[in-house]
mmCIF file of C-alpha atoms in Angstrom:
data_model
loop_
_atom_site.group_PDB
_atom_site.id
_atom_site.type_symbol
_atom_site.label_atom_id
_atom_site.label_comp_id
_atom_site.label_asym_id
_atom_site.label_seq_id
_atom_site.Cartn_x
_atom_site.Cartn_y
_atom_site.Cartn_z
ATOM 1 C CA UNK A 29 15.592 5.852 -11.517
ATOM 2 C CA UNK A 30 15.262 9.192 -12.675
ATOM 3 C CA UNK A 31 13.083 11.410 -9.964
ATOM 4 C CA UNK A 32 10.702 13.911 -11.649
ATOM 5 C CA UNK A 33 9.629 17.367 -9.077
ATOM 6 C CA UNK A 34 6.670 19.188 -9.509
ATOM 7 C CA UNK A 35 6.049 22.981 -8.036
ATOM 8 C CA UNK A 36 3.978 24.152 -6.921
ATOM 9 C CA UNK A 37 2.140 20.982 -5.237
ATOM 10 C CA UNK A 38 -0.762 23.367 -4.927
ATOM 11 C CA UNK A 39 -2.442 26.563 -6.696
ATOM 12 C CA UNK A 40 -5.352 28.185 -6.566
ATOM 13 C CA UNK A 41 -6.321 30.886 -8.725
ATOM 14 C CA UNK A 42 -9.171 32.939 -10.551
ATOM 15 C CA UNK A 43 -11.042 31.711 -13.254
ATOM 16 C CA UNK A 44 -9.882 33.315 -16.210
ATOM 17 C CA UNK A 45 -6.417 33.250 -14.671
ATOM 18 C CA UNK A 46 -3.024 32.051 -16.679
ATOM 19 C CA UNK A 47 -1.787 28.660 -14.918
ATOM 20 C CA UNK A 48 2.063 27.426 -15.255
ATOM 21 C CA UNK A 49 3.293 24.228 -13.438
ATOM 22 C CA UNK A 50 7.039 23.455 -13.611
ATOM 23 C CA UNK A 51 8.309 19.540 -13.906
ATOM 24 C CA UNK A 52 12.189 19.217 -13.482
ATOM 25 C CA UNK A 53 13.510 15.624 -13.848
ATOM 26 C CA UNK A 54 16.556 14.629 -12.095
ATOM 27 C CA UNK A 55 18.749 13.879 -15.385
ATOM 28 C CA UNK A 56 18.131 14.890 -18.844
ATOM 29 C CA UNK A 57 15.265 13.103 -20.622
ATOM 30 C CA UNK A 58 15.499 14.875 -24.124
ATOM 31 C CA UNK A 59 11.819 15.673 -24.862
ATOM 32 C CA UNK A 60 10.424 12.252 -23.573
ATOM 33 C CA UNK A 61 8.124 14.057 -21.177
ATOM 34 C CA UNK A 62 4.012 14.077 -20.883
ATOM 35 C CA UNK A 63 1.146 15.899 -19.289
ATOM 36 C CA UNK A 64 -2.042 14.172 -17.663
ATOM 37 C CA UNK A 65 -4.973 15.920 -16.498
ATOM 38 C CA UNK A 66 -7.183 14.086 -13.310
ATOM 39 C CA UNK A 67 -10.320 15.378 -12.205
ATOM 40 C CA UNK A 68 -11.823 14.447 -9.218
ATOM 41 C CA UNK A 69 -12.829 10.814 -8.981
ATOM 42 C CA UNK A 70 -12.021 10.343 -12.391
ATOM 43 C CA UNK A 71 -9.391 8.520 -14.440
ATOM 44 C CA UNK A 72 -6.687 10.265 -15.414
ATOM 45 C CA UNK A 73 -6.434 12.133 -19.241
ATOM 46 C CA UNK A 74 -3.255 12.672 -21.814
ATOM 47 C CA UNK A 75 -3.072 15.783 -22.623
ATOM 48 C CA UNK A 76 0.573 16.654 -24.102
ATOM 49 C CA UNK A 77 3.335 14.074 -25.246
ATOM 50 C CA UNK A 78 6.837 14.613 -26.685
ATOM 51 C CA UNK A 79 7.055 17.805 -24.106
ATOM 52 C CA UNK A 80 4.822 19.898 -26.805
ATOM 53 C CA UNK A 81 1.920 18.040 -28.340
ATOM 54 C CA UNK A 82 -1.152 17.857 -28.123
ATOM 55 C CA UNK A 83 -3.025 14.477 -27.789
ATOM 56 C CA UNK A 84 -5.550 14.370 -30.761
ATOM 57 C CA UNK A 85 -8.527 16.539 -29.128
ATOM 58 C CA UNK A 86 -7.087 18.808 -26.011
ATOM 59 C CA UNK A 87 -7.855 22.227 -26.320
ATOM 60 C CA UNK A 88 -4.939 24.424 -27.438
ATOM 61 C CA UNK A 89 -5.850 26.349 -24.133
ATOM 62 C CA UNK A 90 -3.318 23.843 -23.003
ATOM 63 C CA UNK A 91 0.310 24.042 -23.985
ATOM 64 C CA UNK A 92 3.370 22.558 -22.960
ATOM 65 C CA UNK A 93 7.106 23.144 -23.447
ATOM 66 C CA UNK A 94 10.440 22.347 -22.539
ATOM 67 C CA UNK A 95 14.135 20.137 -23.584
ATOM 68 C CA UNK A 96 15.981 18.174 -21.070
ATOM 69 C CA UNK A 97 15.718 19.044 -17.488
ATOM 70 C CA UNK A 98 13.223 21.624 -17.091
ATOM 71 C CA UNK A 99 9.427 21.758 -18.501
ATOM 72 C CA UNK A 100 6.416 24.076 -17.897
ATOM 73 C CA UNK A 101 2.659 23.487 -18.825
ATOM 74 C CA UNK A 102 0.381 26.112 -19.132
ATOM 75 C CA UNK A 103 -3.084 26.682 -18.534
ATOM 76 C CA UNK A 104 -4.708 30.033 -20.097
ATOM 77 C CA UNK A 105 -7.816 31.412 -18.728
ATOM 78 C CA UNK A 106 -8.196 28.655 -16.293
ATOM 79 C CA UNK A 107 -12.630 27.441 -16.213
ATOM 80 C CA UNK A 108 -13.868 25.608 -13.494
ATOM 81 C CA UNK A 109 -13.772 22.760 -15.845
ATOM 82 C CA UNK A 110 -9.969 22.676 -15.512
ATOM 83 C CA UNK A 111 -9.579 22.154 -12.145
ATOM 84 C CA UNK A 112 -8.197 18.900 -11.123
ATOM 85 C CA UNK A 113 -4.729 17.661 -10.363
ATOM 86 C CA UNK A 114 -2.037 17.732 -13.199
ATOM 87 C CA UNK A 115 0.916 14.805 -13.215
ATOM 88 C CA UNK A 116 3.878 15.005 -15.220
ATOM 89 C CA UNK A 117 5.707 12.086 -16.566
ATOM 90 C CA UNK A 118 9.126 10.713 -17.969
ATOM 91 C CA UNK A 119 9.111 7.674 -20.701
ATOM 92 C CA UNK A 120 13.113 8.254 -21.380
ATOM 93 C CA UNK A 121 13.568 5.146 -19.487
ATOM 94 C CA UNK A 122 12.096 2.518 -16.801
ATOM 95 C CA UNK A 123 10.834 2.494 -14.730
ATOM 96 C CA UNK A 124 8.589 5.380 -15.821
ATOM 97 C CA UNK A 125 8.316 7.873 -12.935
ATOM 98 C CA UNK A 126 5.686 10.351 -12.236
ATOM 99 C CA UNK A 127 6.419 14.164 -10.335
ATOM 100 C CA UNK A 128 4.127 13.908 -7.229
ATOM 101 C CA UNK A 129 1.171 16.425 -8.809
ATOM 102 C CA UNK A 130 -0.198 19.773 -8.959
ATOM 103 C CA UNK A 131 -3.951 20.075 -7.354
ATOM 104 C CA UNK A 132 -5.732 23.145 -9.188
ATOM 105 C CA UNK A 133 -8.341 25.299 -7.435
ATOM 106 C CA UNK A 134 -10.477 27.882 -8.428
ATOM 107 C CA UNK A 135 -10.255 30.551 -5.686
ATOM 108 C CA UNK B 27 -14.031 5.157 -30.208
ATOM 109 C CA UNK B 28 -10.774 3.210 -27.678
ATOM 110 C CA UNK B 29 -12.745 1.831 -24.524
ATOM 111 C CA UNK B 30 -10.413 -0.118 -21.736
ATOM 112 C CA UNK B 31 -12.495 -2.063 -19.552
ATOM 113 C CA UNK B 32 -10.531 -3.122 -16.393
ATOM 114 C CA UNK B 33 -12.234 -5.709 -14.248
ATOM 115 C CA UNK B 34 -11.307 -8.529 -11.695
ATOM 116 C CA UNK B 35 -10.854 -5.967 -8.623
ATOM 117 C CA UNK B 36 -12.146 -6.776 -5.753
ATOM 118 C CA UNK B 37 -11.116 -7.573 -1.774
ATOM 119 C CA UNK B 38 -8.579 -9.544 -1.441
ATOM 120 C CA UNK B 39 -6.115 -10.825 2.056
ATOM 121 C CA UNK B 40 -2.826 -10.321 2.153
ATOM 122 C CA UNK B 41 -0.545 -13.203 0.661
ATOM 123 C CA UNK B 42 -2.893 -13.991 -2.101
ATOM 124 C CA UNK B 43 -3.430 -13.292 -5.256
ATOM 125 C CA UNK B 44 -5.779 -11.848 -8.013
ATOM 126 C CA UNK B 45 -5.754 -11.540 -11.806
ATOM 127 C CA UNK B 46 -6.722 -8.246 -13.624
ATOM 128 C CA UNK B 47 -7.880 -8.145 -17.189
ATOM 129 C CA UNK B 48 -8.617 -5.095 -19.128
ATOM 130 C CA UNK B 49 -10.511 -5.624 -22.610
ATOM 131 C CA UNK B 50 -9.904 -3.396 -25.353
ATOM 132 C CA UNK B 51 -11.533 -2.237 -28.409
ATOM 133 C CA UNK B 52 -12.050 0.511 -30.854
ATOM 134 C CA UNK B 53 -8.154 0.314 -32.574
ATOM 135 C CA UNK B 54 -5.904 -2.843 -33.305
ATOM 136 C CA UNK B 55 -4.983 -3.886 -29.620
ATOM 137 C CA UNK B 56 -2.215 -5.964 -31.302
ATOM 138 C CA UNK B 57 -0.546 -3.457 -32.728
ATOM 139 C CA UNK B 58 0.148 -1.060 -29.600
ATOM 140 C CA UNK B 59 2.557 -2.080 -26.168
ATOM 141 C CA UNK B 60 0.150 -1.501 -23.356
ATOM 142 C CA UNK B 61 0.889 -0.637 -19.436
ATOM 143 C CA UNK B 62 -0.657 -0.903 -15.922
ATOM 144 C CA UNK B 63 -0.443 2.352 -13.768
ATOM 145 C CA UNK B 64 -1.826 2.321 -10.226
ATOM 146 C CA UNK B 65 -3.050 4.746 -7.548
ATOM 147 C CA UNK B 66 -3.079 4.180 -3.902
ATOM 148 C CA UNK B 67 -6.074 5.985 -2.277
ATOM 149 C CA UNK B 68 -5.255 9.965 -1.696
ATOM 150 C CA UNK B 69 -2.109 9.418 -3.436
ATOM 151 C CA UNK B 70 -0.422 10.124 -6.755
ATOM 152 C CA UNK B 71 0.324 7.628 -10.017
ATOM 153 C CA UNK B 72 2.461 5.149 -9.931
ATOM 154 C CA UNK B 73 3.975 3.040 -12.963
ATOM 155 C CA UNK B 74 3.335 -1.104 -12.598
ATOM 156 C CA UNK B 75 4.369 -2.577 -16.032
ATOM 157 C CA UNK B 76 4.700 -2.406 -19.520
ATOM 158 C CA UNK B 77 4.339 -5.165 -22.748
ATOM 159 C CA UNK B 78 4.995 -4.810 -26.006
ATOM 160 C CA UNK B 79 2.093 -5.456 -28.739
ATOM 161 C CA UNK B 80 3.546 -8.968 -29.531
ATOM 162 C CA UNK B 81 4.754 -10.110 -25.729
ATOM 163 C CA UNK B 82 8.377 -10.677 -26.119
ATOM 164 C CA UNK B 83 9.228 -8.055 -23.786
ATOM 165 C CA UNK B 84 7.673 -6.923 -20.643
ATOM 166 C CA UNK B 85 9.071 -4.302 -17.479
ATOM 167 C CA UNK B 86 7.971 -3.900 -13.991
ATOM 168 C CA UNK B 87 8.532 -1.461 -11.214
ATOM 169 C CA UNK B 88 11.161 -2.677 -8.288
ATOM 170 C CA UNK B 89 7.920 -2.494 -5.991
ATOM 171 C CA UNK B 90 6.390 -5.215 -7.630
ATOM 172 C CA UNK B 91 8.742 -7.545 -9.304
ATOM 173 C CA UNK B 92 8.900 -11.013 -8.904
ATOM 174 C CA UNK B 93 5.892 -10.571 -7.793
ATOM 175 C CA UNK B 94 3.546 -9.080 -10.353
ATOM 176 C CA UNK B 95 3.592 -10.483 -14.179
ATOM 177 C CA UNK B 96 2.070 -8.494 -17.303
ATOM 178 C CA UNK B 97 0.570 -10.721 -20.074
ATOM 179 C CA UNK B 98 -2.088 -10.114 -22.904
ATOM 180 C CA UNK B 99 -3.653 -12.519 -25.419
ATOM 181 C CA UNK B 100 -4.250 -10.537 -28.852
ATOM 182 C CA UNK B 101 -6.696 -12.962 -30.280
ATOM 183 C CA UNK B 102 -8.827 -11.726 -27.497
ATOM 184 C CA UNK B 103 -7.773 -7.913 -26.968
ATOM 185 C CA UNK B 104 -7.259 -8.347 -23.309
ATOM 186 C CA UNK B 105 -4.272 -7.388 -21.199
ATOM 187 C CA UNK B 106 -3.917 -9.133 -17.747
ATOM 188 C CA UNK B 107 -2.197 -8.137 -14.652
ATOM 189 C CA UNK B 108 -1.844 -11.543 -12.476
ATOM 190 C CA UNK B 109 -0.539 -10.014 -8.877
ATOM 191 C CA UNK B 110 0.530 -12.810 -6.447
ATOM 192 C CA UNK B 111 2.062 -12.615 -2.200
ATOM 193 C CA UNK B 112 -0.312 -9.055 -2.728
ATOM 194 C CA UNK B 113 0.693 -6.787 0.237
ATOM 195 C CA UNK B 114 -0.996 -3.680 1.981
ATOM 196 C CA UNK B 115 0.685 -1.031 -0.193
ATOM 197 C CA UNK B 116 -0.834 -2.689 -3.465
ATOM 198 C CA UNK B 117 -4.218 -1.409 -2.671
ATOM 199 C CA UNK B 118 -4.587 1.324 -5.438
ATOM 200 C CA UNK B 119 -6.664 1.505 -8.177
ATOM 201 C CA UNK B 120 -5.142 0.043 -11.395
ATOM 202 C CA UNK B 121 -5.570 1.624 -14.458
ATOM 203 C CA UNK B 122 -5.326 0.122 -18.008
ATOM 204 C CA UNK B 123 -3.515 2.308 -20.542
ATOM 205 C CA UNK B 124 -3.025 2.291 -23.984
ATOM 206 C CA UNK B 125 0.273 3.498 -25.868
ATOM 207 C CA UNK B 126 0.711 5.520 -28.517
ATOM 208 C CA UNK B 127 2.183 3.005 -30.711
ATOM 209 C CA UNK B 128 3.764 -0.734 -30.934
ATOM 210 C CA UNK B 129 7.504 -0.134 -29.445
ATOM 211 C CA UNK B 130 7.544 -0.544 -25.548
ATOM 212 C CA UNK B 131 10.542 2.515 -25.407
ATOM 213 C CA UNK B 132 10.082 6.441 -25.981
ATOM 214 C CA UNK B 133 6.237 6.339 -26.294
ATOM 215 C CA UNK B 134 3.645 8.150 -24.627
ATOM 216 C CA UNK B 135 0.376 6.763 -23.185
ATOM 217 C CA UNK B 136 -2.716 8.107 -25.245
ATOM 218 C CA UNK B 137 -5.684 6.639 -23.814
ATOM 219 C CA UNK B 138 -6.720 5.249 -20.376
ATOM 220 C CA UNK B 139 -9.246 2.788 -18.730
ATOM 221 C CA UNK B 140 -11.641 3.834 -16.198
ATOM 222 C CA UNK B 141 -9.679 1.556 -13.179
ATOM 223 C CA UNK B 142 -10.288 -1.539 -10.834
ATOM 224 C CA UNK B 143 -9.732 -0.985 -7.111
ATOM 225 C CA UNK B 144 -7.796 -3.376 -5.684
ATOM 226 C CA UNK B 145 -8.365 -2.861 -1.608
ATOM 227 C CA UNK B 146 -5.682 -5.655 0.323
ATOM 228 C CA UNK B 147 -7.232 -6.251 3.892
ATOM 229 C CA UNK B 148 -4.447 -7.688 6.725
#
């Protein structure tokens, strides 16, 4: 199974702050990697597929990017709206793994 | 607009079983593979299953095969979940989700149901 690692597990930050979350997966998964966005008690959202792209109505204050191993999403000028935890996720292969999640916090 | 309706949570001992269903609507439910997720309480997601828009294929996680079986009926745009022996660490909420198009391999999820808890008393 490939393992996917998130970092940090935890930020918090100022609103109006810049936000980058790293997602390494164990092997290379070409550019088969996502972004979901949960906020509290909620169900989780897509926000980027295909490492890069946005799902059809996500701000472009999100942006993702990355090719094999290693990929980043970034926040700019984090709102209150945005906090939440963030998942990353591999669909190279199955069983689809998730990294463990970033929890967001305004400080 | 998409809308996944999960239902069919509910308590349930451990050994037994319980069906999920999720109805769909707002796009052509036949035409897209769909997939359970799940979330145990306080914890992080967690891939169940997959099946393709027409039902000939169909994956699980190791944690729940053999045990756990995927299955959707098209002429009613519902997706099922039927989890049997259910243990202790299948309490989670279990989320519906939609993929981005028909082929079960290299495709995102796009949209998401609202979830069913499942709690599993001993």
């Amino acid at each position: 199974d490939i393992q996917m690692t998130q970092s940090p597990s935890s930020l918090s930050v100022f609103v109006g702050d810049r936000v980058t979350i790293t997602c390494r997966a164990s092997q290379g998964i070409s550019d088969y990697l996502a972004w979901f966005q949960q906020k509290p008690g909620k169900a989780p959202k897509s926000l980027i597929y295909d490492a890069s792209r946005l799902q059809s109505g996500v701000p472009s204050k999100f942006s993702g990017s990355g090719f094999g191993t290693e990929f980043t999403l970034t926040i700019i000028s984090l709102q209150p709206e945005d906090v939440g935890t963030y998942y990353c996720q591999q669909y190279d292969s199955y069983p689809l793994t998730f990294g463990g999640g970033t929890k967001v916090e305004i400080k | 607009q998409v809308q996944l309706v999960e239902s069919g949570g509910g308590v349930v001992q451990t050994g037994r079983s319980l069906r999920l269903s999720c109805a769909a609507s707002g796009f052509s439910f036949s035409n897209f593979a769909m997939h359970w997720v799940r979330q145990a309480p306080g914890k992080g997601l967690e891939w169940v299953a997959v099946i393709a828009y027409d039902g000939s294929t169909q994956y699980y996680a190791d944690s729940v095969k053999g045990r756990f079986y995927i299955s959707r009926d098209n002429s009613k745009n519902t997706l099922y979940l039927q989890m049997n022996s259910l243990r202790p660490d299948d309490m989670a909420v279990y989320y519906c989700v939609k993929s981005q198009q028909r082929p079960v391999a290299g495709k995102s999820f796009d949209f998401w149901g609202q979830g069913t808890l499942v709690p599993v008393s001993s």
